[in-house]
Amino acid sequence: MNDFFALLTGRRSWTALIAAVPVMLLTSCSGVDEPAASPIPSPGPPAAVSEPDGPTSSPAAESDSPPVLPVFSVASIDGEDLRLEDVLGTAPVYVLFIPGADGELDRAQVGQIQGRYPEFEALGAHIFLIASDLPTEVVKMRDEFGLEFPLIADPLRVIAADWHVFDLFGEGRSGPASFVFGAHGSLIARLIAAEPGDRPSVDEVLGVIEESLSAGGV
């Protein structure tokens, strides 16, 4: 595996998970046009980071058990029903969280992904982007960048809370986070940001997917 899987200086985690990670079937919010009033989840501590079963260059302690990740069944900003459980195990999947649709770092990251989107398509990979912002703001971002992959507005931070990426920096929004699943449905890499600019490059994400496919899908 490439260096993308090793813990990098200043990063909480971006590591390969050799053991298959269980995925819990858990339905999150389903409507985004006019979200029903519901309490915003109380900020909690960020999820603990697990380490690979095999040796890595990281000095961090290895977790005894892998995390249990939820899936989601939601409507995209285009009204498309998205069920992550229907896609996992059929193709590589990149689940990406950004704090909002107007942040400079968020917009730069999204623009870079769109610029390389044909490469994700060539690998048969799906991208799901979740933004802790209003649907109208996410639509503006989609139109400005011509985004071709599904976008999910999470103004109540329900999905972000389920995935333990809510309020990482005390701002009441989701923190930047990336989760990559192999074609067989196991979590193969992730990065939960330790600071706002802590995000994997597109080359790193594509490299993870390519390596998992060459190894048999994982």
PDB file of N, CA and C in Angstrom, residues 50-106:
ATOM      1  N   SER A  50      -8.779   3.762  14.618  1.00  0.00           N
ATOM      2  CA  SER A  50      -8.261   2.399  14.667  1.00  0.00           C
ATOM      3  C   SER A  50      -7.097   2.264  13.722  1.00  0.00           C
ATOM      4  N   GLU A  51      -6.213   1.343  14.011  1.00  0.00           N
ATOM      5  CA  GLU A  51      -5.026   1.121  13.217  1.00  0.00           C
ATOM      6  C   GLU A  51      -5.119  -0.203  12.487  1.00  0.00           C
ATOM      7  N   PRO A  52      -4.346  -0.403  11.424  1.00  0.00           N
ATOM      8  CA  PRO A  52      -4.373  -1.660  10.695  1.00  0.00           C
ATOM      9  C   PRO A  52      -3.904  -2.807  11.559  1.00  0.00           C
ATOM     10  N   ASP A  53      -4.329  -4.032  11.188  1.00  0.00           N
ATOM     11  CA  ASP A  53      -3.887  -5.218  11.893  1.00  0.00           C
ATOM     12  C   ASP A  53      -2.430  -5.514  11.601  1.00  0.00           C
ATOM     13  N   GLY A  54      -1.957  -5.128  10.419  1.00  0.00           N
ATOM     14  CA  GLY A  54      -0.580  -5.389  10.036  1.00  0.00           C
ATOM     15  C   GLY A  54       0.306  -4.225  10.414  1.00  0.00           C
ATOM     16  N   PRO A  55       1.611  -4.354  10.210  1.00  0.00           N
ATOM     17  CA  PRO A  55       2.539  -3.282  10.590  1.00  0.00           C
ATOM     18  C   PRO A  55       2.395  -2.071   9.694  1.00  0.00           C
ATOM     19  N   THR A  56       2.549  -0.886  10.275  1.00  0.00           N
ATOM     20  CA  THR A  56       2.548   0.355   9.508  1.00  0.00           C
ATOM     21  C   THR A  56       3.653   1.234  10.059  1.00  0.00           C
ATOM     22  N   SER A  57       3.797   2.412   9.438  1.00  0.00           N
ATOM     23  CA  SER A  57       4.814   3.337   9.909  1.00  0.00           C
ATOM     24  C   SER A  57       4.323   4.188  11.059  1.00  0.00           C
ATOM     25  N   SER A  58       3.052   4.001  11.478  1.00  0.00           N
ATOM     26  CA  SER A  58       2.489   4.830  12.524  1.00  0.00           C
ATOM     27  C   SER A  58       2.893   4.342  13.902  1.00  0.00           C
ATOM     28  N   PRO A  59       3.232   5.299  14.807  1.00  0.00           N
ATOM     29  CA  PRO A  59       3.537   4.910  16.178  1.00  0.00           C
ATOM     30  C   PRO A  59       2.298   4.786  17.040  1.00  0.00           C
ATOM     31  N   ALA A  60       1.126   5.125  16.485  1.00  0.00           N
ATOM     32  CA  ALA A  60      -0.096   5.123  17.282  1.00  0.00           C
ATOM     33  C   ALA A  60      -0.477   3.710  17.679  1.00  0.00           C
ATOM     34  N   ALA A  61      -1.197   3.600  18.785  1.00  0.00           N
ATOM     35  CA  ALA A  61      -1.605   2.284  19.266  1.00  0.00           C
ATOM     36  C   ALA A  61      -2.676   1.704  18.372  1.00  0.00           C
ATOM     37  N   GLU A  62      -2.677   0.393  18.249  1.00  0.00           N
ATOM     38  CA  GLU A  62      -3.633  -0.293  17.400  1.00  0.00           C
ATOM     39  C   GLU A  62      -4.928  -0.525  18.149  1.00  0.00           C
ATOM     40  N   SER A  63      -6.064  -0.311  17.501  1.00  0.00           N
ATOM     41  CA  SER A  63      -7.358  -0.512  18.127  1.00  0.00           C
ATOM     42  C   SER A  63      -7.678  -1.992  18.193  1.00  0.00           C
ATOM     43  N   ASP A  64      -8.409  -2.377  19.241  1.00  0.00           N
ATOM     44  CA  ASP A  64      -8.758  -3.783  19.404  1.00  0.00           C
ATOM     45  C   ASP A  64      -9.823  -4.222  18.422  1.00  0.00           C
ATOM     46  N   SER A  65     -10.710  -3.308  18.016  1.00  0.00           N
ATOM     47  CA  SER A  65     -11.780  -3.679  17.108  1.00  0.00           C
ATOM     48  C   SER A  65     -12.041  -2.537  16.146  1.00  0.00           C
ATOM     49  N   PRO A  66     -12.465  -2.839  14.904  1.00  0.00           N
ATOM     50  CA  PRO A  66     -12.725  -1.788  13.927  1.00  0.00           C
ATOM     51  C   PRO A  66     -14.006  -1.052  14.255  1.00  0.00           C
ATOM     52  N   PRO A  67     -14.168   0.185  13.752  1.00  0.00           N
ATOM     53  CA  PRO A  67     -15.381   0.938  14.027  1.00  0.00           C
ATOM     54  C   PRO A  67     -16.560   0.369  13.267  1.00  0.00           C
ATOM     55  N   VAL A  68     -17.758   0.605  13.796  1.00  0.00           N
ATOM     56  CA  VAL A  68     -18.979   0.225  13.102  1.00  0.00           C
ATOM     57  C   VAL A  68     -19.531   1.482  12.455  1.00  0.00           C
ATOM     58  N   LEU A  69     -19.615   1.485  11.146  1.00  0.00           N
ATOM     59  CA  LEU A  69     -20.050   2.672  10.417  1.00  0.00           C
ATOM     60  C   LEU A  69     -21.498   2.523   9.987  1.00  0.00           C
ATOM     61  N   PRO A  70     -22.270   3.608  10.094  1.00  0.00           N
ATOM     62  CA  PRO A  70     -23.642   3.565   9.608  1.00  0.00           C
ATOM     63  C   PRO A  70     -23.677   3.752   8.101  1.00  0.00           C
ATOM     64  N   VAL A  71     -24.817   3.467   7.519  1.00  0.00           N
ATOM     65  CA  VAL A  71     -25.045   3.839   6.130  1.00  0.00           C
ATOM     66  C   VAL A  71     -26.164   4.878   6.145  1.00  0.00           C
ATOM     67  N   PHE A  72     -26.581   5.329   4.979  1.00  0.00           N
ATOM     68  CA  PHE A  72     -27.644   6.316   4.961  1.00  0.00           C
ATOM     69  C   PHE A  72     -28.596   6.042   3.812  1.00  0.00           C
ATOM     70  N   SER A  73     -29.827   6.471   4.010  1.00  0.00           N
ATOM     71  CA  SER A  73     -30.846   6.432   2.974  1.00  0.00           C
ATOM     72  C   SER A  73     -31.461   7.824   2.947  1.00  0.00           C
ATOM     73  N   VAL A  74     -31.080   8.614   1.951  1.00  0.00           N
ATOM     74  CA  VAL A  74     -31.449  10.026   1.917  1.00  0.00           C
ATOM     75  C   VAL A  74     -31.793  10.436   0.493  1.00  0.00           C
ATOM     76  N   ALA A  75     -32.308  11.650   0.373  1.00  0.00           N
ATOM     77  CA  ALA A  75     -32.547  12.238  -0.940  1.00  0.00           C
ATOM     78  C   ALA A  75     -31.422  13.209  -1.252  1.00  0.00           C
ATOM     79  N   SER A  76     -30.923  13.146  -2.472  1.00  0.00           N
ATOM     80  CA  SER A  76     -29.910  14.104  -2.897  1.00  0.00           C
ATOM     81  C   SER A  76     -30.570  15.450  -3.156  1.00  0.00           C
ATOM     82  N   ILE A  77     -29.769  16.465  -3.424  1.00  0.00           N
ATOM     83  CA  ILE A  77     -30.339  17.780  -3.711  1.00  0.00           C
ATOM     84  C   ILE A  77     -31.119  17.779  -5.020  1.00  0.00           C
ATOM     85  N   ASP A  78     -30.926  16.749  -5.841  1.00  0.00           N
ATOM     86  CA  ASP A  78     -31.680  16.615  -7.088  1.00  0.00           C
ATOM     87  C   ASP A  78     -32.918  15.749  -6.920  1.00  0.00           C
ATOM     88  N   GLY A  79     -33.194  15.309  -5.685  1.00  0.00           N
ATOM     89  CA  GLY A  79     -34.369  14.490  -5.434  1.00  0.00           C
ATOM     90  C   GLY A  79     -34.160  13.012  -5.680  1.00  0.00           C
ATOM     91  N   GLU A  80     -32.928  12.607  -5.943  1.00  0.00           N
ATOM     92  CA  GLU A  80     -32.636  11.192  -6.174  1.00  0.00           C
ATOM     93  C   GLU A  80     -32.517  10.468  -4.836  1.00  0.00           C
ATOM     94  N   ASP A  81     -33.177   9.304  -4.725  1.00  0.00           N
ATOM     95  CA  ASP A  81     -33.056   8.500  -3.515  1.00  0.00           C
ATOM     96  C   ASP A  81     -31.702   7.806  -3.516  1.00  0.00           C
ATOM     97  N   LEU A  82     -30.932   8.038  -2.478  1.00  0.00           N
ATOM     98  CA  LEU A  82     -29.594   7.463  -2.370  1.00  0.00           C
ATOM     99  C   LEU A  82     -29.562   6.508  -1.188  1.00  0.00           C
ATOM    100  N   ARG A  83     -29.210   5.268  -1.460  1.00  0.00           N
ATOM    101  CA  ARG A  83     -29.082   4.256  -0.410  1.00  0.00           C
ATOM    102  C   ARG A  83     -27.664   3.694  -0.478  1.00  0.00           C
ATOM    103  N   LEU A  84     -26.857   4.089   0.475  1.00  0.00           N
ATOM    104  CA  LEU A  84     -25.467   3.651   0.463  1.00  0.00           C
ATOM    105  C   LEU A  84     -25.364   2.135   0.503  1.00  0.00           C
ATOM    106  N   GLU A  85     -26.271   1.485   1.236  1.00  0.00           N
ATOM    107  CA  GLU A  85     -26.207   0.024   1.340  1.00  0.00           C
ATOM    108  C   GLU A  85     -26.436  -0.672   0.003  1.00  0.00           C
ATOM    109  N   ASP A  86     -27.097   0.019  -0.941  1.00  0.00           N
ATOM    110  CA  ASP A  86     -27.320  -0.579  -2.260  1.00  0.00           C
ATOM    111  C   ASP A  86     -26.068  -0.549  -3.126  1.00  0.00           C
ATOM    112  N   VAL A  87     -25.126   0.316  -2.779  1.00  0.00           N
ATOM    113  CA  VAL A  87     -23.918   0.485  -3.587  1.00  0.00           C
ATOM    114  C   VAL A  87     -22.729  -0.253  -2.987  1.00  0.00           C
ATOM    115  N   LEU A  88     -22.632  -0.249  -1.657  1.00  0.00           N
ATOM    116  CA  LEU A  88     -21.511  -0.928  -1.007  1.00  0.00           C
ATOM    117  C   LEU A  88     -21.471  -2.398  -1.397  1.00  0.00           C
ATOM    118  N   GLY A  89     -20.297  -2.852  -1.766  1.00  0.00           N
ATOM    119  CA  GLY A  89     -20.131  -4.243  -2.159  1.00  0.00           C
ATOM    120  C   GLY A  89     -20.284  -4.480  -3.643  1.00  0.00           C
ATOM    121  N   THR A  90     -20.644  -3.418  -4.382  1.00  0.00           N
ATOM    122  CA  THR A  90     -20.785  -3.557  -5.833  1.00  0.00           C
ATOM    123  C   THR A  90     -19.710  -2.789  -6.594  1.00  0.00           C
ATOM    124  N   ALA A  91     -19.118  -1.779  -5.948  1.00  0.00           N
ATOM    125  CA  ALA A  91     -18.116  -0.924  -6.594  1.00  0.00           C
ATOM    126  C   ALA A  91     -17.404  -0.124  -5.510  1.00  0.00           C
ATOM    127  N   PRO A  92     -16.234   0.450  -5.821  1.00  0.00           N
ATOM    128  CA  PRO A  92     -15.586   1.337  -4.850  1.00  0.00           C
ATOM    129  C   PRO A  92     -16.467   2.552  -4.563  1.00  0.00           C
ATOM    130  N   VAL A  93     -16.406   3.041  -3.336  1.00  0.00           N
ATOM    131  CA  VAL A  93     -17.225   4.178  -2.917  1.00  0.00           C
ATOM    132  C   VAL A  93     -16.360   5.163  -2.130  1.00  0.00           C
ATOM    133  N   TYR A  94     -16.492   6.434  -2.466  1.00  0.00           N
ATOM    134  CA  TYR A  94     -15.809   7.509  -1.747  1.00  0.00           C
ATOM    135  C   TYR A  94     -16.883   8.366  -1.088  1.00  0.00           C
ATOM    136  N   VAL A  95     -16.963   8.338   0.247  1.00  0.00           N
ATOM    137  CA  VAL A  95     -17.902   9.156   1.011  1.00  0.00           C
ATOM    138  C   VAL A  95     -17.121  10.331   1.587  1.00  0.00           C
ATOM    139  N   LEU A  96     -17.557  11.532   1.236  1.00  0.00           N
ATOM    140  CA  LEU A  96     -16.809  12.748   1.560  1.00  0.00           C
ATOM    141  C   LEU A  96     -17.697  13.709   2.335  1.00  0.00           C
ATOM    142  N   PHE A  97     -17.217  14.196   3.478  1.00  0.00           N
ATOM    143  CA  PHE A  97     -17.916  15.206   4.271  1.00  0.00           C
ATOM    144  C   PHE A  97     -17.170  16.531   4.165  1.00  0.00           C
ATOM    145  N   ILE A  98     -17.927  17.616   3.962  1.00  0.00           N
ATOM    146  CA  ILE A  98     -17.342  18.956   4.007  1.00  0.00           C
ATOM    147  C   ILE A  98     -18.200  19.821   4.930  1.00  0.00           C
ATOM    148  N   PRO A  99     -17.593  20.812   5.599  1.00  0.00           N
ATOM    149  CA  PRO A  99     -18.351  21.651   6.531  1.00  0.00           C
ATOM    150  C   PRO A  99     -19.448  22.481   5.880  1.00  0.00           C
ATOM    151  N   GLY A 100     -19.252  22.915   4.648  1.00  0.00           N
ATOM    152  CA  GLY A 100     -20.253  23.756   4.011  1.00  0.00           C
ATOM    153  C   GLY A 100     -19.964  23.948   2.541  1.00  0.00           C
ATOM    154  N   ALA A 101     -20.848  24.707   1.890  1.00  0.00           N
ATOM    155  CA  ALA A 101     -20.726  24.909   0.449  1.00  0.00           C
ATOM    156  C   ALA A 101     -20.003  26.196   0.090  1.00  0.00           C
ATOM    157  N   ASP A 102     -19.663  27.011   1.076  1.00  0.00           N
ATOM    158  CA  ASP A 102     -19.076  28.311   0.762  1.00  0.00           C
ATOM    159  C   ASP A 102     -17.658  28.492   1.273  1.00  0.00           C
ATOM    160  N   GLY A 103     -17.114  27.514   1.979  1.00  0.00           N
ATOM    161  CA  GLY A 103     -15.758  27.640   2.494  1.00  0.00           C
ATOM    162  C   GLY A 103     -14.718  27.507   1.394  1.00  0.00           C
ATOM    163  N   GLU A 104     -13.650  28.266   1.506  1.00  0.00           N
ATOM    164  CA  GLU A 104     -12.603  28.247   0.473  1.00  0.00           C
ATOM    165  C   GLU A 104     -11.977  26.863   0.333  1.00  0.00           C
ATOM    166  N   LEU A 105     -11.673  26.219   1.453  1.00  0.00           N
ATOM    167  CA  LEU A 105     -11.067  24.887   1.397  1.00  0.00           C
ATOM    168  C   LEU A 105     -12.040  23.860   0.839  1.00  0.00           C
ATOM    169  N   ASP A 106     -13.307  23.974   1.229  1.00  0.00           N
ATOM    170  CA  ASP A 106     -14.318  23.040   0.740  1.00  0.00           C
ATOM    171  C   ASP A 106     -14.490  23.165  -0.771  1.00  0.00           C
TER     172      ASP A 106
END
